[in-house]
CSV table of C-alpha atoms and ligand atoms in Angstrom, one decimal:
chain,number,residue,atom,x,y,z
F,1,MET,CA,41.0,72.3,-70.4
F,2,ALA,CA,41.0,70.6,-74.0
F,3,ASN,CA,43.8,67.9,-74.4
F,4,GLU,CA,45.6,69.3,-77.6
F,5,ASP,CA,46.6,72.2,-75.9
F,6,ILE,CA,48.8,70.0,-72.8
F,7,ILE,CA,52.0,69.9,-72.8
F,8,LEU,CA,52.3,68.2,-69.3
F,9,SER,CA,50.0,66.3,-67.1
F,10,VAL,CA,50.6,65.9,-63.5
F,11,ASN,CA,48.0,63.2,-62.3
F,12,ASN,CA,48.0,62.7,-58.2
F,13,LEU,CA,51.9,62.9,-57.6
F,14,GLU,CA,53.0,61.8,-54.6
F,15,THR,CA,57.0,62.4,-53.5
F,16,VAL,CA,58.3,62.0,-50.4
F,17,TYR,CA,61.5,62.4,-48.0
F,18,ILE,CA,62.3,59.1,-46.4
F,19,THR,CA,64.0,60.1,-42.8
F,20,GLY,CA,63.5,57.4,-40.9
F,21,LYS,CA,62.0,53.7,-40.8
F,22,ASN,CA,58.8,54.9,-40.2
F,23,HIS,CA,59.3,58.8,-41.2
F,24,SER,CA,58.9,60.0,-44.6
F,25,VAL,CA,58.3,64.0,-45.3
F,26,LYS,CA,55.2,64.0,-47.8
F,27,ALA,CA,56.6,67.3,-49.6
F,28,VAL,CA,54.5,66.8,-52.4
F,29,ASP,CA,50.8,65.5,-51.8
F,30,ASN,CA,48.6,64.1,-54.0
F,31,VAL,CA,48.8,66.6,-56.8
F,32,SER,CA,47.4,67.0,-60.2
F,33,PHE,CA,47.3,70.0,-62.9
F,34,ALA,CA,48.5,70.2,-66.7
F,35,ILE,CA,50.1,72.9,-68.0
F,36,ARG,CA,49.5,74.0,-71.6
F,37,LYS,CA,51.4,74.6,-74.3
F,38,GLY,CA,53.3,77.7,-74.7
F,39,GLU,CA,52.0,78.8,-71.0
F,40,PHE,CA,53.9,80.7,-68.5
F,41,PHE,CA,53.1,79.4,-65.5
F,42,GLY,CA,54.0,80.6,-62.2
F,43,LEU,CA,54.4,78.2,-59.3
F,44,ALA,CA,54.0,80.1,-55.4
F,45,GLY,CA,54.1,79.4,-52.3
F,46,GLU,CA,56.4,80.1,-48.6
F,47,SER,CA,59.4,78.4,-48.1
F,48,GLY,CA,58.9,74.3,-47.7
F,49,CYS,CA,55.9,73.9,-49.5
F,50,GLY,CA,57.2,71.8,-51.9
F,51,LYS,CA,57.4,73.7,-54.9
F,52,SER,CA,60.9,72.6,-55.6
F,53,THR,CA,60.0,68.9,-55.0
F,54,LEU,CA,57.3,69.5,-57.2
F,55,VAL,CA,59.5,70.7,-60.6
F,56,LEU,CA,62.1,68.3,-59.6
F,57,SER,CA,59.8,65.3,-59.5
F,58,LEU,CA,58.6,67.0,-63.4
F,59,LEU,CA,62.1,65.7,-64.5
F,60,ASN,CA,62.2,62.5,-62.3
F,61,LEU,CA,65.2,64.0,-61.0
F,62,VAL,CA,64.0,64.0,-56.9
F,63,PRO,CA,67.5,63.5,-54.9
F,64,PRO,CA,67.6,60.7,-52.5
F,65,PRO,CA,66.4,60.1,-50.0
F,66,GLY,CA,63.1,61.2,-52.1
F,67,LYS,CA,60.7,59.1,-54.3
F,68,ILE,CA,58.1,59.4,-55.9
F,69,ARG,CA,55.6,57.4,-54.7
F,70,LYS,CA,52.5,57.3,-56.4
F,71,GLY,CA,51.1,59.1,-59.5
F,72,GLU,CA,51.9,59.9,-63.0
F,73,ILE,CA,53.5,62.9,-65.4
F,74,VAL,CA,52.4,62.6,-68.4
F,75,TYR,CA,54.3,64.5,-71.3
F,76,TYR,CA,52.8,65.3,-74.6
F,77,GLY,CA,55.2,67.4,-76.6
F,78,TRP,CA,56.6,63.6,-78.7
F,79,GLY,CA,52.9,63.3,-79.9
F,80,ASP,CA,51.8,60.3,-78.1
F,81,PRO,CA,51.7,60.8,-74.5
F,82,VAL,CA,54.0,59.2,-72.1
F,83,ASN,CA,54.2,58.5,-68.8
F,84,ILE,CA,57.9,59.8,-67.9
F,85,LEU,CA,57.7,58.1,-64.6
F,86,THR,CA,57.8,54.7,-66.8
F,87,LEU,CA,60.9,55.9,-69.1
F,88,LYS,CA,64.1,54.0,-69.7
F,89,ARG,CA,67.3,55.4,-69.1
F,90,GLU,CA,68.2,56.6,-72.8
F,91,ARG,CA,64.9,58.3,-73.5
F,92,LEU,CA,64.3,59.5,-69.8
F,93,ARG,CA,68.1,61.5,-70.8
F,94,ARG,CA,66.5,62.6,-74.1
F,95,TYR,CA,63.1,63.8,-71.9
F,96,ARG,CA,65.4,65.6,-69.6
F,97,TRP,CA,67.4,68.8,-71.6
F,98,GLU,CA,66.4,67.9,-74.7
F,99,GLN,CA,62.4,68.6,-74.0
F,100,VAL,CA,62.1,69.6,-70.9
F,101,SER,CA,65.3,71.8,-69.1
F,102,MET,CA,66.0,72.7,-66.0
F,103,VAL,CA,67.7,76.1,-63.9
F,104,PHE,CA,68.1,74.6,-60.6
F,105,GLN,CA,67.3,76.5,-57.6
F,106,ALA,CA,70.8,78.3,-56.5
F,107,ALA,CA,72.4,77.3,-59.7
F,108,GLN,CA,74.9,79.9,-59.9
F,109,SER,CA,77.0,77.6,-58.5
F,110,ALA,CA,77.0,74.7,-60.3
F,111,LEU,CA,79.0,77.1,-62.6
F,112,ASN,CA,82.4,75.3,-62.8
F,113,PRO,CA,84.8,78.2,-61.5
F,114,VAL,CA,87.8,77.3,-63.9
F,115,ALA,CA,86.2,76.5,-66.5
F,116,LYS,CA,84.9,79.6,-69.1
F,117,ILE,CA,81.7,80.3,-69.8
F,118,LYS,CA,82.5,79.3,-73.8
F,119,ASP,CA,83.5,75.5,-72.2
F,120,HIS,CA,80.3,75.4,-70.3
F,121,PHE,CA,78.5,75.1,-73.3
F,122,LEU,CA,80.5,73.0,-74.9
F,123,ASP,CA,80.7,70.6,-72.7
F,124,THR,CA,77.0,70.4,-72.0
F,125,ALA,CA,76.5,70.1,-75.9
F,126,MET,CA,78.9,67.4,-76.0
F,127,ALA,CA,77.3,65.8,-73.3
F,128,HIS,CA,74.2,65.3,-75.4
F,129,GLY,CA,75.9,64.6,-78.6
F,130,LEU,CA,76.7,67.6,-80.8
F,131,ARG,CA,80.2,67.7,-82.0
F,132,ARG,CA,80.9,70.5,-84.3
F,133,ARG,CA,82.7,73.3,-82.1
F,134,ARG,CA,81.9,75.8,-84.4
F,135,GLU,CA,77.9,75.4,-84.6
F,136,ILE,CA,78.1,74.9,-81.0
F,137,TYR,CA,79.8,78.1,-80.5
F,138,ARG,CA,77.5,80.0,-82.6
F,139,ARG,CA,74.3,78.8,-81.0
F,140,ALA,CA,75.7,80.0,-77.5
F,141,LEU,CA,76.8,83.2,-79.1
F,142,LYS,CA,73.0,83.3,-80.2
F,143,LEU,CA,71.7,82.7,-77.0
F,144,LEU,CA,74.1,85.1,-75.1
F,145,ASN,CA,72.9,87.5,-77.4
F,146,MET,CA,69.1,86.7,-76.5
F,147,VAL,CA,70.2,87.1,-72.6
F,148,ARG,CA,71.7,90.5,-73.4
F,149,LEU,CA,75.1,89.1,-73.2
F,150,ASP,CA,77.6,89.6,-75.9
F,151,LYS,CA,80.6,87.7,-77.1
F,152,SER,CA,83.0,88.8,-74.5
F,153,VAL,CA,80.7,86.8,-72.0
F,154,LEU,CA,82.2,83.5,-73.7
F,155,ASP,CA,86.1,83.7,-72.7
F,156,ALA,CA,85.5,85.2,-69.3
F,157,TYR,CA,85.5,82.9,-66.1
F,158,PRO,CA,82.1,82.6,-63.8
F,159,HIS,CA,83.8,84.7,-61.3
F,160,GLN,CA,84.5,87.7,-63.8
F,161,LEU,CA,80.2,87.9,-64.0
F,162,SER,CA,77.8,89.4,-62.0
F,163,GLY,CA,75.1,87.5,-60.1
F,164,GLY,CA,72.8,88.7,-62.9
F,165,MET,CA,75.0,88.0,-65.4
F,166,LYS,CA,75.9,84.5,-64.3
F,167,GLN,CA,71.8,83.8,-64.1
F,168,ARG,CA,71.6,84.8,-67.6
F,169,VAL,CA,74.2,82.6,-68.7
F,170,ILE,CA,72.4,80.0,-66.5
F,171,ILE,CA,69.1,80.7,-68.8
F,172,ALA,CA,70.8,80.9,-72.0
F,173,LEU,CA,73.1,77.4,-71.1
F,174,SER,CA,69.3,75.9,-70.4
F,175,LEU,CA,68.1,76.5,-74.0
F,176,LEU,CA,71.2,75.1,-75.9
F,177,LEU,CA,69.4,72.1,-76.9
F,178,ASN,CA,66.3,73.8,-77.8
F,179,PRO,CA,63.8,72.4,-75.3
F,180,LYS,CA,60.0,72.6,-74.9
F,181,ILE,CA,59.3,73.4,-72.0
F,182,LEU,CA,62.1,75.5,-69.6
F,183,ILE,CA,61.5,75.0,-66.1
F,184,LEU,CA,63.1,78.0,-63.3
F,185,ASP,CA,62.9,77.3,-60.0
F,186,GLU,CA,63.8,80.6,-58.2
F,187,PRO,CA,66.4,81.9,-60.8
F,188,THR,CA,66.6,85.0,-59.3
F,189,SER,CA,65.9,84.8,-55.7
F,190,ALA,CA,69.5,86.1,-55.0
F,191,LEU,CA,69.7,89.0,-57.0
F,192,ASP,CA,67.9,92.5,-56.2
F,193,LEU,CA,64.8,93.6,-56.9
F,194,VAL,CA,65.4,95.3,-60.6
F,195,THR,CA,67.7,92.7,-61.8
F,196,GLN,CA,65.6,90.1,-60.5
F,197,LYS,CA,62.4,92.1,-62.8
F,198,TYR,CA,64.5,92.6,-65.7
F,199,ILE,CA,65.7,88.9,-66.0
F,200,LEU,CA,61.9,87.8,-65.7
F,201,ASP,CA,61.1,90.0,-68.7
F,202,MET,CA,64.0,88.7,-70.6
F,203,VAL,CA,62.5,85.2,-70.0
F,204,ARG,CA,59.0,86.3,-71.1
F,205,GLU,CA,60.7,88.0,-74.2
F,206,ILE,CA,62.8,85.1,-74.9
F,207,GLY,CA,59.8,82.3,-74.2
F,208,GLU,CA,57.2,84.4,-76.9
F,209,ASN,CA,59.6,84.5,-79.3
F,210,LEU,CA,60.9,81.0,-79.1
F,211,GLY,CA,57.4,79.6,-78.7
F,212,LEU,CA,58.2,78.2,-75.4
F,213,THR,CA,56.2,76.6,-72.2
F,214,VAL,CA,57.8,78.3,-68.8
F,215,ILE,CA,57.3,76.8,-65.4
F,216,PHE,CA,58.3,79.6,-63.1
F,217,VAL,CA,58.8,78.7,-59.9
F,218,THR,CA,59.4,82.0,-56.9
F,219,HIS,CA,58.2,82.3,-53.2
F,220,ASP,CA,57.7,86.2,-53.9
F,221,LEU,CA,54.3,86.4,-55.8
F,222,SER,CA,54.4,90.1,-56.5
F,223,LEU,CA,57.5,89.0,-59.3
F,224,LEU,CA,54.7,87.2,-61.4
F,225,ALA,CA,52.4,90.0,-62.0
F,226,GLY,CA,52.0,90.9,-65.7
F,227,MET,CA,54.6,87.8,-66.1
F,228,MET,CA,52.3,85.0,-65.8
F,229,ASP,CA,49.2,83.4,-67.5
F,230,ARG,CA,48.4,81.3,-64.6
F,231,ILE,CA,50.0,80.7,-61.1
F,232,GLY,CA,49.4,77.7,-59.0
F,233,ILE,CA,50.1,78.1,-55.1
F,234,MET,CA,51.3,75.5,-53.4
F,235,TYR,CA,50.9,74.9,-49.6
F,236,ALA,CA,52.2,72.5,-47.6
F,237,GLY,CA,52.7,70.2,-50.2
F,238,LYS,CA,49.2,70.5,-51.5
F,239,MET,CA,48.3,72.6,-54.9
F,240,VAL,CA,45.7,75.1,-52.7
F,241,GLU,CA,44.5,77.4,-55.8
F,242,ILE,CA,45.3,77.8,-59.9
F,243,ALA,CA,44.0,80.6,-61.3
F,244,PRO,CA,44.8,83.1,-64.3
F,245,VAL,CA,46.9,85.7,-63.2
F,246,GLU,CA,44.8,88.3,-62.6
F,247,ASP,CA,42.5,86.4,-60.3
F,248,ILE,CA,45.1,85.5,-58.1
F,249,PHE,CA,46.4,89.0,-57.9
F,250,TYR,CA,42.4,91.1,-57.7
F,251,ASN,CA,40.1,88.2,-57.1
F,252,PRO,CA,41.6,85.3,-54.8
F,253,HIS,CA,40.0,82.5,-53.7
F,254,HIS,CA,41.3,80.8,-50.8
F,255,PRO,CA,42.7,82.6,-47.9
F,256,TYR,CA,46.4,81.6,-48.1
F,257,THR,CA,46.7,83.1,-51.8
F,258,SER,CA,45.2,86.1,-50.1
F,259,GLY,CA,47.2,86.1,-47.0
F,260,LEU,CA,50.2,85.9,-49.7
F,261,MET,CA,49.0,88.9,-51.7
F,262,LYS,CA,48.6,90.8,-48.1
F,263,ALA,CA,51.9,90.3,-47.3
F,264,ILE,CA,53.2,91.7,-50.2
F,265,PRO,CA,54.3,95.2,-49.4
F,266,SER,CA,53.3,97.9,-52.2
F,267,LEU,CA,55.3,100.1,-54.1
F,268,VAL,CA,52.9,102.9,-53.3
F,269,GLY,CA,50.7,101.6,-50.2
F,270,ASP,CA,51.1,102.3,-46.7
F,271,ILE,CA,53.5,100.0,-45.1
F,272,SER,CA,51.7,99.2,-42.1
F,273,THR,CA,48.9,97.7,-44.5
F,274,VAL,CA,51.7,95.0,-44.9
F,275,LYS,CA,50.5,91.8,-43.0
F,276,SER,CA,52.3,88.6,-42.3
F,277,ILE,CA,50.9,85.1,-42.4
F,278,PRO,CA,50.7,84.7,-38.5
F,279,GLY,CA,52.6,81.2,-37.8
F,280,ASP,CA,54.6,78.4,-39.9
F,281,VAL,CA,54.2,76.2,-42.4
F,282,PRO,CA,53.5,72.7,-40.6
F,283,ASN,CA,56.3,70.1,-40.4
F,284,LEU,CA,55.3,67.9,-42.9
F,285,VAL,CA,56.3,64.6,-41.4
F,286,ASN,CA,52.8,65.1,-39.2
F,287,PRO,CA,51.0,67.1,-41.2
F,288,PRO,CA,47.4,68.5,-39.2
F,289,PRO,CA,44.3,66.6,-40.7
F,290,GLY,CA,41.8,68.4,-42.4
F,291,CYS,CA,42.8,71.6,-44.3
F,292,ARG,CA,46.8,72.0,-43.6
F,293,PHE,CA,46.4,75.9,-43.4
F,294,ALA,CA,43.6,75.5,-41.0
F,295,PRO,CA,46.2,76.1,-37.6
F,296,ARG,CA,46.7,79.8,-39.8
F,297,CYS,CA,43.6,80.5,-41.7
F,298,PRO,CA,41.4,83.1,-39.6
F,299,TYR,CA,37.8,81.3,-41.5
F,300,ALA,CA,38.8,77.4,-40.0
F,301,THR,CA,35.6,75.9,-38.7
F,302,ASP,CA,35.2,72.6,-37.5
F,303,VAL,CA,34.8,70.9,-40.7
F,304,CYS,CA,38.2,72.3,-42.1
F,305,ARG,CA,40.1,71.0,-38.6
F,306,THR,CA,39.1,67.4,-39.8
F,307,VAL,CA,37.9,67.1,-43.6
F,308,GLU,CA,40.4,67.6,-46.2
F,309,PRO,CA,39.6,69.5,-48.6
F,310,LYS,CA,39.7,68.8,-52.3
F,311,LEU,CA,40.8,71.3,-55.0
F,312,GLU,CA,38.0,71.7,-56.6
F,313,ARG,CA,36.6,73.9,-59.5
F,314,VAL,CA,35.3,77.2,-59.5
F,315,ASP,CA,34.9,78.6,-62.8
F,316,GLY,CA,36.6,78.6,-66.1
F,317,ASP,CA,40.2,78.3,-65.0
F,318,LYS,CA,40.1,78.6,-61.7
F,319,TYR,CA,40.4,75.7,-59.2
F,320,VAL,CA,40.7,76.1,-55.5
F,321,ALA,CA,40.8,73.3,-52.3
F,322,CYS,CA,39.1,75.4,-49.2
F,323,HIS,CA,35.6,74.4,-48.4
F,324,ARG,CA,34.1,77.9,-47.7
F,325,TRP,CA,35.7,79.6,-50.5
F,326,ARG,CA,31.7,80.1,-52.0
F,327,GLU,CA,31.2,82.1,-48.9
F,328,LEU,CA,34.4,83.1,-48.4
F,329,GLU,CA,34.9,85.0,-51.9
F,330,LEU,CA,34.1,88.5,-51.3
F,331,SER,CA,35.5,88.9,-47.4
F,332,ILE,CA,39.0,87.5,-48.2
F,333,LYS,CA,39.7,89.5,-51.5
F,334,ALA,CA,43.3,91.1,-51.3
T,401,ATP,N1,66.5,65.7,-49.1
T,401,ATP,C1,65.7,66.2,-48.0
T,401,ATP,N2,65.4,65.5,-47.2
T,401,ATP,C2,64.5,65.4,-46.4
T,401,ATP,N3,63.2,66.6,-46.0
T,401,ATP,C3,63.2,67.1,-47.7
T,401,ATP,C4,64.4,67.2,-48.2
T,401,ATP,N4,64.1,68.2,-49.3
T,401,ATP,C5,63.6,68.6,-49.2
T,401,ATP,N5,62.7,68.4,-47.8
T,401,ATP,C6,61.5,69.0,-46.9
T,401,ATP,O1,60.4,68.8,-48.0
T,401,ATP,C7,59.5,69.8,-48.0
T,401,ATP,C8,59.7,70.7,-49.5
T,401,ATP,O2,60.7,71.2,-49.7
T,401,ATP,P1,61.0,72.0,-50.8
T,401,ATP,O3,62.3,72.2,-50.9
T,401,ATP,O4,60.5,71.1,-51.7
T,401,ATP,O5,60.2,73.2,-50.4
T,401,ATP,P2,60.5,74.5,-51.7
T,401,ATP,O6,58.8,75.4,-51.6
T,401,ATP,O7,61.3,74.4,-52.7
T,401,ATP,O8,61.0,75.7,-50.6
T,401,ATP,P3,61.8,76.9,-50.7
T,401,ATP,O9,61.2,78.4,-51.1
T,401,ATP,O10,63.1,77.0,-49.7
T,401,ATP,O11,63.2,76.0,-51.8
T,401,ATP,C9,60.2,70.7,-47.1
T,401,ATP,O12,59.2,70.3,-45.6
T,401,ATP,C10,61.6,70.1,-46.7
T,401,ATP,O13,61.9,70.3,-45.5
T,402,SF4,S1,39.0,75.2,-45.6
T,402,SF4,FE1,39.1,76.2,-43.7
T,402,SF4,S2,41.0,76.5,-43.2
T,402,SF4,FE2,41.4,75.6,-44.9
T,402,SF4,S3,41.7,77.6,-46.3
T,402,SF4,FE3,39.1,77.6,-46.4
T,402,SF4,S4,38.3,78.6,-45.1
T,402,SF4,FE4,40.7,78.4,-44.2
T,403,MG,MG1,63.0,74.8,-53.4
């Protein structure tokens, strides 16, 4: 990937939760990848794989007992590359929300039930030094229109809105400071499938119109079809595959990706062909040696159980961390 195309680069990131004297959960373990300007990047994997920890790390916002222990997060949006993990308070504050904005997992509950929607916009703007109410409301209305909501929403309280409307308000709020990157962490998982698709479609349209870079986190791969440019698959704190969306869906190279694909019910297919991956994501205090997917992988061999596979380039824009991807290429297709 050419350097001038990159907006954010994550290098050897390790984020842990310190849960005891000699105990820590390695939620993100030596992860490296880069995001391009204007790209729609999906991040997928089962619950507990480290997706939220990774995106919280991108803002240096991992809550205690979490801690970024190693690595760099390099932001290119200011011109000169800056490792955001070295930023002082004020610059970090400007990076968050003004450069990179995030819709948190379960963000709906963050709306203040006794404040009108317009006050949410006002408070956010004022917290970032904007003072002109009229201008703030004008911008709020423009953003609400972008998420296909009308003026009446400004005077509503959160409880007067449906779940889908609240989520759209939160997306509009996250765009208030005109960020370059928007991160959405499972923004729609509490909603029905039709609403989820509707919101994602809207995010794609807004992102394209505003030239945004979007990172969309979900445990539901099926949502991402046709919506993302590339997808990163996380398993047990590791990035195990990164590839253009069509390769993830039609030509996966990692058995875990293939397993996730086979677990997606098709709208037209026979339900009996849907197979969930047996077993669970391992405990990240003491993950299995070698490949972390080995206990669940039908293709595991001795080397898999002892030597950790590194993320390596397959070709073009495809990367995979599996000892056997060359020989399995045909047999693991979804
Ligand atoms: N505050 C915490 N203290 C200890 N462990 C934590 C904490 N938060 C997360 N973890 C652990 O870190 C790992 C990664 O969690 P994370 O929330 O990042 O996963 P996720 O992929 O976002 O999952 P989900 O799809 O459920 O949101 C899990 O093993 C989780 O139990
Ligand atoms: S390295 Fe081995 S255990 Fe891991 S995914 Fe590849 S084949 Fe399966
Ligand atoms: Mg999460």
